[in-house]
Amino acid sequence: MTTIEAIADLLHTAARQATEVDPWNHGAGGFDLATAYQVQDAVVARRVAEGERIVGAKLGLTSRAKQQAMGVHEPLYAWLTDAMNHPAEKPLRLDGFIHPRVEPEIAFVMAQPLKGPGVGVLDVLAATGAVAGALEIIDSRYRDFRFTLPDAVADNASSAAFVLGPLQRPADFDLSLVGCVLEVDGQAVDSAAGAALLGHPAEAVAALANDLGRRGLSLEPGWVILAGGLTAPVALSPATSVVARFSRLGTVRLLCDVN
Ligand code: OOG
Ligand code: MG
C-alpha cells in the first residue's frame, strides 16, 4: 500500500470511529500540499465506496478570523457529501464526533456548471441558483484540533456536517455587505460581514472554480459550495444551541442533542 493510501486509511478510520490521530507535519518527514490533496481524494473515495455521494465542495481558511484561530494562513478546499447534510430541524447527536466546532458560513447552490481558469465574481454570481446562510460543523481528526495546511487538506479540511438555511435568490444585494451575528446559548459571541471572505464570498467560490479547473474539474449544477467560516469556530457540547442571524439571508439554527 502506498503512503497516500495508508494515511487515508488512518484518517478515514479516525473519522468513522471518532478518535484522534497525530498530524504528520510537526517537523521533518511530512508531506507537501500536492500529496495532501492526493490523500484528500483517497479519503473521499473511501466515503464514496461506502455509499456517500459528493454534493458539493467547501473553501476553508478564507477569512482572517479563521486563519488566526487555526494558525494556518492560506485557504484550502475540500469535499462535501450527502451524509454531511444535516437537516436544520433535527437535533445534532455529538457521539459520532471527536471535538466538533461550528462556524457560520455563506453557501452557494450552483445552477450552471462553472469551470476555471479565468472565473471571476460575476461569473460565479451568474452561475449561482441560490445563496443561503449556513452553519458548518468541523471536526478535525487531529489531536487537539492542531494541524498544518497539508495536514488539514489531507483530512478533507475537517469536514463533518453542515446545515443550510433558507435558500434565497442571489438578487440585487451585495453579498460582501451581508452581516452575520453568531449566537451561542442566547448570547451574541461574534459577528462578521461577507467581505471577511477574500473581500467577497463569490471571490472564494471563484478561487475554488479556478483551482479545480487546473485539475480539469468543474463546479456542477446542484452542488452546494461553502465559502468558508466567517468567524472563529465555537466548540459544541451537549445541548449547545447555536443561531446564526444573517441580514438578507435569514436565520440558521443548530441544537445539539442533550447527550
Ligand atoms: C479546517 C477547515 C476550515 C473553514 O471554513 O475555514 C474551514 C479547520 O478549520 O478545521 O472549514
Ligand atoms: Mg468551514
Coordinates of C-alpha atoms and ligand atoms in Angstrom, one line a residue:
M1 CA 0.0 0.0 0.0
T2 CA 1.3 3.5 -0.8
T3 CA 1.9 6.1 1.9
I4 CA -1.0 8.0 0.5
E5 CA -3.4 5.1 0.9
A6 CA -2.1 4.3 4.3
I7 CA -2.6 7.9 5.6
A8 CA -6.1 8.0 4.0
D9 CA -6.9 4.7 5.9
L10 CA -5.9 6.2 9.2
L11 CA -7.8 9.4 8.7
H12 CA -10.9 7.7 7.4
T13 CA -10.9 5.2 10.4
A14 CA -10.3 8.1 12.8
A15 CA -13.4 9.8 11.4
R16 CA -15.6 6.7 11.5
Q17 CA -14.5 5.7 15.0
A18 CA -14.4 9.3 16.3
T19 CA -10.8 9.0 17.6
E20 CA -8.0 11.5 17.2
V21 CA -4.7 10.9 15.3
D22 CA -1.4 12.8 15.4
P23 CA -0.8 15.1 12.5
W24 CA 2.1 14.2 10.2
N25 CA 3.7 17.6 9.6
H26 CA 5.1 18.5 13.0
G27 CA 8.7 18.7 11.7
A28 CA 10.6 16.7 9.1
G29 CA 9.1 13.8 7.3
G30 CA 5.7 15.3 6.5
F31 CA 4.1 15.6 3.1
D32 CA 3.7 18.5 0.7
L33 CA 0.4 20.2 -0.4
A34 CA 0.1 18.3 -3.7
T35 CA 0.5 15.0 -1.8
A36 CA -2.0 16.2 0.8
Y37 CA -4.7 16.7 -2.0
Q38 CA -4.0 13.2 -3.2
V39 CA -4.6 11.9 0.4
Q40 CA -7.8 14.0 0.5
D41 CA -9.0 12.4 -2.8
A42 CA -8.3 8.9 -1.3
V43 CA -10.2 9.8 1.9
V44 CA -13.2 11.0 0.0
A45 CA -13.0 7.9 -2.3
R46 CA -13.4 5.8 0.9
R47 CA -16.6 7.7 1.8
V48 CA -17.9 7.2 -1.8
A49 CA -17.1 3.5 -1.7
E50 CA -19.2 3.2 1.4
G51 CA -22.2 4.8 -0.4
E52 CA -21.8 8.5 0.2
R53 CA -22.3 10.9 -2.8
I54 CA -20.4 14.2 -3.5
V55 CA -22.9 17.0 -3.2
G56 CA -20.5 20.0 -3.3
A57 CA -17.3 21.5 -2.1
K58 CA -16.1 23.9 0.5
L59 CA -13.4 26.6 1.0
G60 CA -11.7 26.9 4.3
L61 CA -9.4 29.4 5.9
T62 CA -10.7 32.2 3.6
S63 CA -11.3 34.7 6.5
R64 CA -8.7 36.3 8.7
A65 CA -10.7 35.2 11.7
K66 CA -10.5 31.6 10.7
Q67 CA -6.8 31.8 9.7
Q68 CA -5.9 33.4 13.1
A69 CA -8.0 30.9 15.0
M70 CA -6.3 27.9 13.4
G71 CA -2.8 29.4 12.9
V72 CA -2.9 28.5 9.2
H73 CA -2.8 31.4 6.8
E74 CA -3.7 30.0 3.4
P75 CA -7.1 28.9 2.0
L76 CA -7.8 25.3 1.1
Y77 CA -10.7 23.4 -0.4
A78 CA -12.3 20.0 0.3
W79 CA -15.4 18.0 -0.5
L80 CA -19.0 17.7 0.9
T81 CA -21.0 14.5 0.8
D82 CA -24.8 13.9 1.2
A83 CA -24.2 12.3 4.6
M84 CA -22.8 15.6 5.9
N85 CA -26.0 17.5 5.0
H86 CA -27.8 17.8 8.4
P87 CA -31.4 18.9 8.4
A88 CA -32.0 22.2 10.3
E89 CA -34.9 20.9 12.4
K90 CA -33.1 17.8 13.7
P91 CA -31.0 18.0 16.9
L92 CA -27.4 17.0 16.2
R93 CA -26.1 14.0 18.1
L94 CA -22.5 14.6 19.1
D95 CA -21.4 11.0 19.8
G96 CA -20.2 10.5 16.2
F97 CA -17.8 13.4 16.5
I98 CA -14.4 13.9 18.2
H99 CA -14.3 17.6 19.2
P100 CA -16.8 19.3 17.0
R101 CA -16.9 23.1 16.4
V102 CA -19.4 25.2 14.5
E103 CA -18.8 28.2 12.2
P104 CA -21.2 30.5 10.3
E105 CA -20.8 30.4 6.5
I106 CA -22.4 31.6 3.3
A107 CA -23.5 28.9 0.9
F108 CA -23.9 29.0 -2.9
V109 CA -26.1 26.5 -4.8
M110 CA -24.9 26.2 -8.3
A111 CA -27.4 26.4 -11.2
Q112 CA -24.9 26.2 -14.1
P113 CA -21.6 24.4 -14.4
L114 CA -18.6 26.6 -13.7
K115 CA -15.0 25.8 -14.7
G116 CA -11.8 27.8 -14.3
P117 CA -9.4 29.2 -15.2
G118 CA -10.4 32.8 -15.6
V119 CA -13.5 32.7 -13.4
G120 CA -14.4 35.9 -11.5
V121 CA -17.1 37.1 -9.1
L122 CA -19.6 38.0 -11.9
D123 CA -19.2 34.5 -13.4
V124 CA -19.9 32.9 -10.1
L125 CA -23.0 35.0 -9.5
A126 CA -24.3 34.3 -13.0
A127 CA -23.8 30.5 -12.4
T128 CA -25.4 30.6 -8.9
G129 CA -29.1 29.5 -8.5
A130 CA -29.4 30.3 -4.8
V131 CA -27.5 31.5 -1.8
A132 CA -28.1 30.8 1.9
G133 CA -26.7 31.3 5.3
A134 CA -25.2 28.1 6.7
L135 CA -23.6 26.5 9.7
E136 CA -20.7 24.2 9.2
I137 CA -19.7 21.6 11.8
I138 CA -16.0 20.9 11.5
D139 CA -14.3 18.0 13.4
S140 CA -10.6 17.8 12.8
R141 CA -9.4 14.2 13.1
Y142 CA -6.1 15.6 14.6
R143 CA -5.3 15.6 18.3
D144 CA -6.3 18.9 19.9
F145 CA -7.6 20.3 16.6
R146 CA -4.0 21.3 15.7
F147 CA -2.6 20.9 12.2
T148 CA -0.5 22.5 9.4
L149 CA -2.1 23.3 6.0
P150 CA -1.1 19.9 4.4
D151 CA -2.5 18.0 7.4
A152 CA -5.8 19.8 7.2
V153 CA -6.1 19.3 3.4
A154 CA -5.4 15.6 3.8
D155 CA -8.2 15.4 6.4
N156 CA -10.7 16.8 3.9
A157 CA -10.5 20.1 5.8
S158 CA -12.1 18.8 9.0
S159 CA -15.5 18.4 7.1
A160 CA -18.1 16.7 9.2
A161 CA -21.6 18.2 8.7
F162 CA -23.4 21.3 7.5
V163 CA -26.8 22.9 8.0
L164 CA -28.3 25.1 5.2
G165 CA -30.6 28.0 6.0
P166 CA -33.4 29.1 3.7
L167 CA -32.4 29.4 0.1
Q168 CA -32.6 32.9 -1.4
R169 CA -32.3 34.2 -4.9
P170 CA -29.0 35.9 -5.4
A171 CA -30.8 39.1 -6.2
D172 CA -29.7 42.7 -6.2
F173 CA -27.9 42.8 -2.8
D174 CA -24.2 42.8 -2.3
L175 CA -23.1 39.6 -0.6
S176 CA -20.0 41.3 0.7
L177 CA -22.2 43.5 2.9
V178 CA -24.3 40.7 4.3
G179 CA -23.9 40.8 8.1
C180 CA -23.9 37.7 10.4
V181 CA -24.3 37.6 14.1
L182 CA -23.4 34.3 15.8
E183 CA -25.3 33.5 19.0
V184 CA -24.4 30.6 21.3
D185 CA -26.9 29.7 24.1
G186 CA -28.6 33.0 23.6
Q187 CA -25.5 35.2 23.7
A188 CA -24.1 37.1 20.7
V189 CA -20.5 35.8 20.7
D190 CA -19.2 37.0 17.3
S191 CA -20.1 38.8 14.1
A192 CA -18.8 39.4 10.6
A193 CA -19.7 40.6 7.1
G194 CA -19.5 38.6 3.8
A195 CA -16.4 40.7 2.9
A196 CA -14.5 38.7 5.5
L197 CA -14.2 36.0 2.8
L198 CA -11.4 37.2 0.5
G199 CA -13.3 40.5 0.1
H200 CA -16.5 38.9 -1.3
P201 CA -17.9 35.4 -0.8
A202 CA -18.1 34.9 -4.5
E203 CA -14.4 35.6 -4.8
A204 CA -13.8 32.5 -2.7
V205 CA -16.0 30.4 -5.0
A206 CA -14.2 31.8 -8.0
A207 CA -10.9 30.8 -6.4
L208 CA -12.3 27.2 -6.0
A209 CA -13.5 27.1 -9.6
N210 CA -10.1 28.2 -10.8
D211 CA -8.2 25.7 -8.6
L212 CA -10.5 22.8 -9.7
G213 CA -10.2 23.9 -13.3
R214 CA -6.4 23.3 -13.1
R215 CA -7.3 19.7 -12.3
G216 CA -9.9 19.5 -15.2
L217 CA -12.8 19.6 -12.8
S218 CA -15.9 22.0 -12.7
L219 CA -18.4 23.1 -10.1
E220 CA -21.6 21.1 -11.1
P221 CA -25.2 22.2 -11.1
G222 CA -26.9 21.4 -7.8
W223 CA -23.7 21.5 -5.9
V224 CA -23.5 23.3 -2.6
I225 CA -20.4 25.4 -2.1
L226 CA -19.5 26.7 1.4
A227 CA -17.4 29.8 1.1
G228 CA -15.6 29.5 4.4
G229 CA -16.1 30.2 8.1
L230 CA -16.8 33.9 8.7
T231 CA -15.8 33.9 12.4
A232 CA -13.6 31.9 14.7
P233 CA -15.3 28.5 15.3
V234 CA -17.1 27.7 18.5
A235 CA -16.8 24.3 20.4
L236 CA -20.1 22.3 20.6
S237 CA -21.2 20.4 23.7
P238 CA -24.4 18.5 24.5
A239 CA -27.4 20.9 24.5
T240 CA -25.5 23.8 22.9
S241 CA -27.8 26.0 20.9
V242 CA -26.4 28.0 18.0
V243 CA -28.1 30.6 16.0
A244 CA -26.6 32.5 13.0
R245 CA -28.6 35.5 12.1
F246 CA -27.8 37.0 8.7
S247 CA -29.1 40.1 7.1
R248 CA -30.8 39.3 3.8
L249 CA -30.2 35.5 4.2
G250 CA -32.4 34.8 7.3
T251 CA -31.6 32.6 10.3
V252 CA -29.9 29.2 10.6
R253 CA -30.3 27.2 13.9
L254 CA -28.5 24.2 15.3
L255 CA -29.4 22.5 18.5
C256 CA -27.1 19.8 19.9
D257 CA -28.7 16.8 21.4
V258 CA -28.6 16.5 25.2
N259 CA -26.2 13.5 25.0
Ligands
OOG1 C1 -10.1 23.5 8.6 C2 -11.3 23.7 7.8 C3 -11.5 25.2 7.6 C4 -13.3 27.0 7.2 O1 -14.4 27.3 6.9 O2 -12.4 27.8 7.5 C5 -13.0 25.5 7.3 C6 -10.4 23.7 10.1 O3 -10.5 24.9 10.5 O4 -10.5 22.8 10.8 O5 -13.9 24.8 7.2
MG2 MG -15.8 25.8 7.2

